[in-house]
PDB file of C-alpha atoms in Angstrom:
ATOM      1  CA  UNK H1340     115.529  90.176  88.921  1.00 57.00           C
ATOM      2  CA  UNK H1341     112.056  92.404  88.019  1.00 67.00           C
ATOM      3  CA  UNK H1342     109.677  93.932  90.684  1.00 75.00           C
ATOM      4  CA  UNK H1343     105.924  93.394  89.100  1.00 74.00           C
ATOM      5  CA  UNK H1344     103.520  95.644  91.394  1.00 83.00           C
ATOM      6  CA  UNK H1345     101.473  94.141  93.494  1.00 86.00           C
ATOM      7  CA  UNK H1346      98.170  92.994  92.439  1.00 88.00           C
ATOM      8  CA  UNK H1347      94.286  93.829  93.756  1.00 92.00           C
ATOM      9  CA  UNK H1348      93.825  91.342  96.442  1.00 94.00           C
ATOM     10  CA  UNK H1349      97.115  91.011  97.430  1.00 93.00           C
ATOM     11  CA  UNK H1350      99.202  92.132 100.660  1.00 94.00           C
ATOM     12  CA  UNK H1351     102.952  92.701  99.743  1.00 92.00           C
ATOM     13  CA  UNK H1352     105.701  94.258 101.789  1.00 92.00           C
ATOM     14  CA  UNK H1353     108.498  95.412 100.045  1.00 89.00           C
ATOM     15  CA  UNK H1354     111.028  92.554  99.290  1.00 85.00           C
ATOM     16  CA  UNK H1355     108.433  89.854  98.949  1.00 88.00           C
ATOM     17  CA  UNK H1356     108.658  87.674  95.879  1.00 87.00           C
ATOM     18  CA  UNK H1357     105.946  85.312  93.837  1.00 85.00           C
ATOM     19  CA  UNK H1358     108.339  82.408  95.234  1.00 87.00           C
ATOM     20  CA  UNK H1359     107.186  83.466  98.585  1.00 89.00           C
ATOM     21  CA  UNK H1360     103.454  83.343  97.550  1.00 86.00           C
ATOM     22  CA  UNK H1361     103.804  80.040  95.958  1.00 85.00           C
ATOM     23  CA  UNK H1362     105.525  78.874  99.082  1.00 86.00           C
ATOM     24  CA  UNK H1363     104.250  80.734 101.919  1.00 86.00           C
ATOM     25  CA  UNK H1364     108.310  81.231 102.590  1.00 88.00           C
ATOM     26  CA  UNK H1365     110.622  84.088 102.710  1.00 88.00           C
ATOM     27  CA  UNK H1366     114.585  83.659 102.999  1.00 87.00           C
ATOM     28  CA  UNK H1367     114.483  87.187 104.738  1.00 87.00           C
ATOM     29  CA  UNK H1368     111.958  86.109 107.399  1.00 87.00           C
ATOM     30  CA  UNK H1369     108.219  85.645 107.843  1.00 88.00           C
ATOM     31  CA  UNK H1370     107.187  88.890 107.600  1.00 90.00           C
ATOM     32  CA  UNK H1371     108.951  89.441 104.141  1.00 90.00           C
ATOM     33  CA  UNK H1372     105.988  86.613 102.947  1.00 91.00           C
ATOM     34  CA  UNK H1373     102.992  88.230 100.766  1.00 92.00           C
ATOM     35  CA  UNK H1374      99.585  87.476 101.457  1.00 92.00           C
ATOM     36  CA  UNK H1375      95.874  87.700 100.108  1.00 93.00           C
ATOM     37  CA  UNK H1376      93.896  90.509 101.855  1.00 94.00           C
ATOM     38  CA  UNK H1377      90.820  89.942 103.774  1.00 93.00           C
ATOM     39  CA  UNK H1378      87.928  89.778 101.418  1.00 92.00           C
ATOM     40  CA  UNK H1379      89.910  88.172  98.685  1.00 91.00           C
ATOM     41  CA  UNK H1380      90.732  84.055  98.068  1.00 90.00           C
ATOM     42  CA  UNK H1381      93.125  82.339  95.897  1.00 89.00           C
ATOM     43  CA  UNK H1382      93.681  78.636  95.453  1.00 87.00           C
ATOM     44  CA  UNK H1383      96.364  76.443  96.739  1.00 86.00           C
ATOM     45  CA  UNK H1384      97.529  75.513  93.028  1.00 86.00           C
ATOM     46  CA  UNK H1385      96.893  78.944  91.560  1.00 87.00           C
ATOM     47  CA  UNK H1386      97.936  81.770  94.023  1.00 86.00           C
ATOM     48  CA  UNK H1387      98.393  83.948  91.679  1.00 86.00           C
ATOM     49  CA  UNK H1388      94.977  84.307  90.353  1.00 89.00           C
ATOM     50  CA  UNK H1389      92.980  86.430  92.999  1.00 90.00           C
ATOM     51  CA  UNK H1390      88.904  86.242  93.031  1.00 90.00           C
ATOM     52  CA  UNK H1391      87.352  89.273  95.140  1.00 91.00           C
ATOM     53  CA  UNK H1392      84.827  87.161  97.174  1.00 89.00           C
ATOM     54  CA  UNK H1393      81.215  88.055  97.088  1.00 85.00           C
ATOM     55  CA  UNK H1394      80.927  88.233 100.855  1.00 83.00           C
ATOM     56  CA  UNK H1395      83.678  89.772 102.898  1.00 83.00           C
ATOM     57  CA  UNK H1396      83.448  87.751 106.064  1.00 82.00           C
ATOM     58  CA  UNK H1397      83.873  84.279 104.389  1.00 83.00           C
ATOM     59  CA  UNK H1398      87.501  85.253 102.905  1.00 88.00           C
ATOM     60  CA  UNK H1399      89.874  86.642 105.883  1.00 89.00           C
ATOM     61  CA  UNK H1400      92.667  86.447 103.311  1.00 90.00           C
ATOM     62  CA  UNK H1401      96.195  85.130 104.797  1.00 90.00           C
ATOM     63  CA  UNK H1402      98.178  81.900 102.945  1.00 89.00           C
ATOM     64  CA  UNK H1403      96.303  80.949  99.634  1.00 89.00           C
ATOM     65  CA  UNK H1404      93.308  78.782  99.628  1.00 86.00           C
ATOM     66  CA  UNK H1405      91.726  80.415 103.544  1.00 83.00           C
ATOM     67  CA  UNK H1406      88.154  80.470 103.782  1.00 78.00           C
ATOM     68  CA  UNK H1407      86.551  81.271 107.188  1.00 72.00           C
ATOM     69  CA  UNK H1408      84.561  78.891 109.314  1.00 65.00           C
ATOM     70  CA  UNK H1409      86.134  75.683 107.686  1.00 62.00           C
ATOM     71  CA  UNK H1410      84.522  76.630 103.999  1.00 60.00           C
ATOM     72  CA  UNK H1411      85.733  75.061 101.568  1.00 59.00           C
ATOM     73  CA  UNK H1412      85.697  75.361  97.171  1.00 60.00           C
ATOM     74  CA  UNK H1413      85.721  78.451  95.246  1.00 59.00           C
ATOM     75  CA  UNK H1414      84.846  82.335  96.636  1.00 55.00           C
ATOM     76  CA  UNK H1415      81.535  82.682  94.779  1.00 48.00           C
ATOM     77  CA  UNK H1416      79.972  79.827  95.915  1.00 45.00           C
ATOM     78  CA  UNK H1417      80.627  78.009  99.562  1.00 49.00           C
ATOM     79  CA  UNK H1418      83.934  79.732 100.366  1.00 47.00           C
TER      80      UNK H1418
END
């Protein structure tokens, strides 16, 4: 087992893993599970790959694929 730092976009407390990302899960508890920061989005099927959104407000961050205000599609555009 590897630690990888913690990538632009992303919220991770210590002990999180890429599982947890993937699944929005933590064995250790809930608030073990990383997260994308406000003003960033990632999609459902590709967490991993973080797009800084072009307006702030329409990405509160959270699980991957959030957008505010029932948004949907990718960061740059509607979302």
């Amino acid at each position: 087992l590897a630690c990888v730092p913690c990538g632009e976009g992303m919220v991770c407390p210590f002990g999180s893993t890429v599982r947890g990302l993937l699944h929005s899960t933590s064995d250790v508890g809930e608030k073990y599970v990383p997260m994308i920061a406000e003003g960033y989005y990632s999609h459902v099927k590709n967490p991993t790959s973080i797009f800084k959104c072009t307006e702030k407000k329409r990405c509160p961050g959270g699980r991957p694929g959030s957008c505010s205000g029932g948004l949907a599609g990718a960061p740059r555009a509607e979302c």
